[in-house]
């Protein structure tokens, strides 16, 4: 079962793991790729070493996976919500039991610190547990009509849903997408990012072990071409995508050809507004959480930090002091707080944003440089020092574009009215945050910010009970919370006539 690679995890350390298991999964088992000619190397970010080979699925394989999901969905959808819930709770229990092993494998493939990865795995099982609790509550309405006639509604599954994941939260995103889909009686074919193909298949094995029908949750590996095959496939009812805006537009366009439902969770350039009456210690901690989790590779990060002018010097002094001492290094060590970025090209891109910011007049207060840890095995890893930029203006590249790395841009503001206008002056709208002790201002600012989430006196906490998703070009549809049930089901109205038909003919 899902013990193969996981069993080697307790003794594993950075730079020692090689993954040779097949990474595709359908029909209840791992599936060997048809042909291995176009394999792509997958790297361990902390060392730059090749971890495994990712072989993209072609049209025949995608078709096979979707047909396997379709057959399983017919069985699964006939089960009562409570029966589905029992299987999902068992899956959550197994994940909980193996959390340390799964987290370790996630770190080796993704580069984030083990401390964070453990939280990600916990959020994954909590999400599955939460939707297991909702599975038995799915119900319709009864509406009384004249003369004793009536109508009722049925909440029905969509069928086979496709999930397309990102590389920053590989296991967690697979759970966030599959849990509500499965609770509603759907099947899911999941395509992880080609850079992090290793842990989604562990989830597939756990779902099977928990008692789901073979094929209910399938994993197909690949990049853009495989994604295109999934979006165009006639047996797919819905596509849920997490990733960049340009790719999101393509997913939407391709899915529109078959009039498929779409959920898009795209990028962000979220504002974090810090008023002078805030609790400064909390605001500083909030700004660090808003910028440096997962090496800054988080779509809802509050990367535009607006600080009221009076407290700007004190804020910068504190933030810089703390940023300088963030322990960067081996992500499997408990003391590490920042691991490696996902890839060499991505590291170069982020460092390029810092150089560009300097050219445009920003001042680097700390970090923003390649970092070479003292441990020789990490010499080839993709590390950089976390960076704070001062002297930023709203028209700078580093303030307008999503950097997706550990770079915080700080700007002063004078008034509430002015900062709301500046905060909303972006095509994105994923998240936002405000730090203030003034309760009226907090809620007023939250109301006026154009974003799917607003954090008041905190940042980047994502309980599975609350919806998460974007406004504007950050996407639409929601993940987590009760409302997501509506995005993975459809409503049928049944009208029952108890009398004679009144005909006009």
Short mmCIF file of N, CA, C and O in Angstrom, two decimals, residues 240-305:
data_model
loop_
_atom_site.label_atom_id
_atom_site.label_comp_id
_atom_site.label_asym_id
_atom_site.label_seq_id
_atom_site.Cartn_x
_atom_site.Cartn_y
_atom_site.Cartn_z
N UNK A 240 -10.84 22.31 -11.35
CA UNK A 240 -10.43 23.22 -10.28
C UNK A 240 -8.93 23.40 -10.40
O UNK A 240 -8.17 22.42 -10.32
N UNK A 241 -8.49 24.65 -10.59
CA UNK A 241 -7.08 24.92 -10.88
C UNK A 241 -6.48 25.89 -9.86
O UNK A 241 -7.10 26.91 -9.53
N UNK A 242 -5.28 25.59 -9.39
CA UNK A 242 -4.51 26.52 -8.57
C UNK A 242 -3.21 26.81 -9.29
O UNK A 242 -2.49 25.88 -9.66
N UNK A 243 -2.92 28.10 -9.51
CA UNK A 243 -1.69 28.46 -10.23
C UNK A 243 -1.70 29.92 -10.65
O UNK A 243 -2.34 30.76 -10.02
N UNK A 244 -1.01 30.19 -11.75
CA UNK A 244 -0.83 31.58 -12.18
C UNK A 244 -2.01 32.09 -13.00
O UNK A 244 -2.79 31.30 -13.55
N UNK A 245 -2.11 33.42 -13.11
CA UNK A 245 -3.20 34.04 -13.89
C UNK A 245 -3.15 33.63 -15.37
O UNK A 245 -4.17 33.21 -15.92
N UNK A 246 -1.98 33.70 -16.04
CA UNK A 246 -1.97 33.32 -17.47
C UNK A 246 -2.43 31.88 -17.70
O UNK A 246 -3.20 31.61 -18.63
N UNK A 247 -1.98 30.94 -16.86
CA UNK A 247 -2.40 29.55 -17.02
C UNK A 247 -3.88 29.41 -16.68
O UNK A 247 -4.61 28.67 -17.34
N UNK A 248 -4.33 30.14 -15.66
CA UNK A 248 -5.75 30.12 -15.28
C UNK A 248 -6.66 30.54 -16.42
O UNK A 248 -7.71 29.94 -16.66
N UNK A 249 -6.23 31.56 -17.16
CA UNK A 249 -7.01 32.02 -18.32
C UNK A 249 -7.12 30.92 -19.38
O UNK A 249 -8.17 30.71 -19.97
N UNK A 250 -5.99 30.21 -19.58
CA UNK A 250 -6.00 29.12 -20.57
C UNK A 250 -6.92 27.99 -20.12
O UNK A 250 -7.66 27.42 -20.93
N UNK A 251 -6.86 27.65 -18.83
CA UNK A 251 -7.71 26.58 -18.28
C UNK A 251 -9.18 26.95 -18.49
O UNK A 251 -10.01 26.13 -18.92
N UNK A 252 -9.51 28.21 -18.22
CA UNK A 252 -10.89 28.70 -18.36
C UNK A 252 -11.34 28.62 -19.83
O UNK A 252 -12.44 28.17 -20.14
N UNK A 253 -10.43 29.03 -20.71
CA UNK A 253 -10.74 29.03 -22.15
C UNK A 253 -10.95 27.60 -22.66
O UNK A 253 -11.93 27.31 -23.35
N UNK A 254 -10.07 26.69 -22.26
CA UNK A 254 -10.19 25.30 -22.73
C UNK A 254 -11.44 24.64 -22.15
O UNK A 254 -12.15 23.93 -22.86
N UNK A 255 -11.70 24.90 -20.87
CA UNK A 255 -12.87 24.29 -20.23
C UNK A 255 -14.17 24.83 -20.83
O UNK A 255 -15.19 24.14 -20.85
N UNK A 256 -14.13 26.06 -21.33
CA UNK A 256 -15.34 26.67 -21.91
C UNK A 256 -15.79 25.93 -23.18
O UNK A 256 -16.96 25.93 -23.50
N UNK A 257 -14.84 25.27 -23.85
CA UNK A 257 -15.20 24.54 -25.08
C UNK A 257 -16.23 23.45 -24.77
O UNK A 257 -17.09 23.15 -25.59
N UNK A 258 -16.12 22.86 -23.58
CA UNK A 258 -17.08 21.82 -23.19
C UNK A 258 -18.06 22.32 -22.14
O UNK A 258 -18.74 21.53 -21.51
N UNK A 259 -18.12 23.65 -21.97
CA UNK A 259 -18.97 24.29 -20.95
C UNK A 259 -18.83 23.58 -19.59
O UNK A 259 -19.79 23.19 -18.97
N UNK A 260 -17.56 23.43 -19.18
CA UNK A 260 -17.30 22.80 -17.89
C UNK A 260 -17.24 23.86 -16.79
O UNK A 260 -16.77 24.97 -17.03
N UNK A 261 -17.68 23.50 -15.60
CA UNK A 261 -17.54 24.42 -14.47
C UNK A 261 -16.06 24.56 -14.11
O UNK A 261 -15.28 23.61 -14.26
N UNK A 262 -15.69 25.74 -13.63
CA UNK A 262 -14.30 26.01 -13.31
C UNK A 262 -14.18 26.73 -11.96
O UNK A 262 -14.98 27.62 -11.67
N UNK A 263 -13.22 26.32 -11.16
CA UNK A 263 -12.80 27.09 -9.99
C UNK A 263 -11.35 27.49 -10.24
O UNK A 263 -10.53 26.64 -10.61
N UNK A 264 -11.04 28.77 -10.09
CA UNK A 264 -9.68 29.25 -10.31
C UNK A 264 -9.15 29.91 -9.05
O UNK A 264 -9.74 30.85 -8.53
N UNK A 265 -8.02 29.41 -8.55
CA UNK A 265 -7.36 30.03 -7.40
C UNK A 265 -6.01 30.50 -7.92
O UNK A 265 -5.09 29.71 -8.10
N UNK A 266 -5.95 31.80 -8.21
CA UNK A 266 -4.79 32.32 -8.95
C UNK A 266 -3.90 33.18 -8.05
O UNK A 266 -3.95 33.07 -6.84
N UNK A 267 -3.09 34.02 -8.66
CA UNK A 267 -2.08 34.76 -7.90
C UNK A 267 -2.64 35.91 -7.09
O UNK A 267 -3.84 36.17 -7.06
N UNK A 268 -1.73 36.61 -6.44
CA UNK A 268 -2.13 37.77 -5.65
C UNK A 268 -0.97 38.73 -5.46
O UNK A 268 0.20 38.40 -5.70
N UNK A 269 -1.31 39.94 -5.05
CA UNK A 269 -0.31 40.93 -4.63
C UNK A 269 -0.99 41.68 -3.50
O UNK A 269 -1.36 42.84 -3.61
N UNK A 270 -1.21 40.95 -2.41
CA UNK A 270 -2.13 41.41 -1.38
C UNK A 270 -1.56 42.52 -0.50
O UNK A 270 -0.38 42.51 -0.17
N UNK A 271 -2.43 43.47 -0.13
CA UNK A 271 -2.01 44.56 0.75
C UNK A 271 -2.14 44.20 2.22
O UNK A 271 -3.11 43.55 2.63
N UNK A 272 -1.17 44.63 3.01
CA UNK A 272 -1.24 44.50 4.47
C UNK A 272 -1.11 45.93 5.01
O UNK A 272 -0.09 46.59 4.79
N UNK A 273 -2.15 46.42 5.66
CA UNK A 273 -2.20 47.82 6.09
C UNK A 273 -2.00 47.90 7.61
O UNK A 273 -2.76 47.29 8.37
N UNK A 274 -0.99 48.66 8.00
CA UNK A 274 -0.64 48.74 9.42
C UNK A 274 -0.82 50.18 9.90
O UNK A 274 -0.08 51.08 9.50
N UNK A 275 -1.86 50.39 10.74
CA UNK A 275 -2.16 51.73 11.26
C UNK A 275 -1.32 52.02 12.51
O UNK A 275 -0.89 51.10 13.21
N UNK A 276 -1.12 53.31 12.78
CA UNK A 276 -0.24 53.71 13.88
C UNK A 276 -0.77 53.29 15.25
O UNK A 276 0.00 53.20 16.21
N UNK A 277 -2.08 53.02 15.35
CA UNK A 277 -2.63 52.61 16.65
C UNK A 277 -2.58 51.09 16.85
O UNK A 277 -3.19 50.56 17.77
N UNK A 278 -1.84 50.38 15.98
CA UNK A 278 -1.81 48.92 16.08
C UNK A 278 -0.98 48.50 17.29
O UNK A 278 -0.24 49.29 17.88
N UNK A 279 -1.08 47.23 17.62
CA UNK A 279 -0.18 46.61 18.59
C UNK A 279 1.06 46.24 17.76
O UNK A 279 1.04 45.28 16.99
N UNK A 280 2.13 47.05 17.86
CA UNK A 280 3.26 46.95 16.92
C UNK A 280 3.90 45.56 16.90
O UNK A 280 4.22 45.04 15.82
N UNK A 281 4.05 44.96 18.06
CA UNK A 281 4.66 43.63 18.14
C UNK A 281 3.89 42.63 17.27
O UNK A 281 4.47 41.87 16.49
N UNK A 282 2.56 42.68 17.36
CA UNK A 282 1.73 41.78 16.54
C UNK A 282 1.80 42.13 15.07
O UNK A 282 1.80 41.25 14.21
N UNK A 283 1.85 43.43 14.76
CA UNK A 283 1.92 43.86 13.35
C UNK A 283 3.21 43.37 12.70
O UNK A 283 3.22 42.92 11.55
N UNK A 284 4.31 43.42 13.45
CA UNK A 284 5.60 42.94 12.93
C UNK A 284 5.53 41.43 12.68
O UNK A 284 5.91 40.94 11.62
N UNK A 285 5.01 40.71 13.68
CA UNK A 285 4.88 39.24 13.52
C UNK A 285 3.96 38.93 12.34
O UNK A 285 4.22 38.01 11.56
N UNK A 286 2.87 39.70 12.20
CA UNK A 286 1.92 39.51 11.09
C UNK A 286 2.58 39.73 9.75
O UNK A 286 2.37 38.96 8.80
N UNK A 287 3.42 40.77 9.67
CA UNK A 287 4.09 41.08 8.39
C UNK A 287 5.07 39.97 8.02
O UNK A 287 5.21 39.61 6.83
N UNK A 288 5.74 39.40 9.02
CA UNK A 288 6.67 38.29 8.74
C UNK A 288 5.90 37.05 8.27
O UNK A 288 6.28 36.40 7.30
N UNK A 289 4.78 36.76 8.92
CA UNK A 289 3.93 35.62 8.51
C UNK A 289 3.34 35.87 7.12
O UNK A 289 3.10 34.94 6.36
N UNK A 290 3.08 37.13 6.80
CA UNK A 290 2.45 37.49 5.52
C UNK A 290 3.43 37.43 4.36
O UNK A 290 3.03 37.49 3.20
N UNK A 291 4.73 37.32 4.66
CA UNK A 291 5.71 37.39 3.58
C UNK A 291 6.67 36.21 3.47
O UNK A 291 7.17 35.94 2.39
N UNK A 292 6.93 35.52 4.59
CA UNK A 292 8.04 34.57 4.56
C UNK A 292 7.67 33.10 4.73
O UNK A 292 8.55 32.24 4.73
N UNK A 293 6.39 32.78 4.88
CA UNK A 293 6.00 31.36 4.91
C UNK A 293 6.36 30.71 3.58
O UNK A 293 6.24 31.34 2.52
N UNK A 294 6.77 29.46 3.62
CA UNK A 294 7.12 28.70 2.40
C UNK A 294 8.03 29.52 1.48
O UNK A 294 7.81 29.63 0.27
N UNK A 295 9.05 30.17 2.12
CA UNK A 295 10.02 30.98 1.38
C UNK A 295 9.35 32.08 0.54
O UNK A 295 9.83 32.46 -0.52
N UNK A 296 8.18 32.55 1.00
CA UNK A 296 7.47 33.62 0.28
C UNK A 296 6.68 33.12 -0.91
O UNK A 296 6.09 33.91 -1.65
N UNK A 297 6.62 31.80 -1.10
CA UNK A 297 5.95 31.23 -2.29
C UNK A 297 4.50 30.88 -1.96
O UNK A 297 4.08 29.74 -2.05
N UNK A 298 3.73 31.90 -1.56
CA UNK A 298 2.34 31.70 -1.17
C UNK A 298 1.49 32.73 -1.90
O UNK A 298 1.79 33.93 -1.88
N UNK A 299 0.40 32.27 -2.56
CA UNK A 299 -0.38 33.16 -3.42
C UNK A 299 -1.08 34.28 -2.66
O UNK A 299 -1.31 35.35 -3.21
N UNK A 300 -1.43 34.05 -1.38
CA UNK A 300 -2.19 35.07 -0.64
C UNK A 300 -1.29 35.96 0.22
O UNK A 300 -1.77 36.73 1.05
N UNK A 301 0.04 35.87 0.02
CA UNK A 301 0.95 36.66 0.83
C UNK A 301 0.67 38.16 0.75
O UNK A 301 0.36 38.69 -0.32
N UNK A 302 0.83 38.84 1.89
CA UNK A 302 0.64 40.30 1.96
C UNK A 302 1.95 40.99 1.67
O UNK A 302 2.65 41.48 2.55
N UNK A 303 2.29 41.04 0.38
CA UNK A 303 3.63 41.49 -0.04
C UNK A 303 3.73 43.01 -0.20
O UNK A 303 4.82 43.55 -0.33
N UNK A 304 2.58 43.70 -0.21
CA UNK A 304 2.61 45.18 -0.23
C UNK A 304 2.26 45.63 1.18
O UNK A 304 1.09 45.60 1.56
N UNK A 305 3.26 45.99 1.95
CA UNK A 305 3.03 46.36 3.34
C UNK A 305 2.96 47.89 3.45
O UNK A 305 3.95 48.58 3.21
#
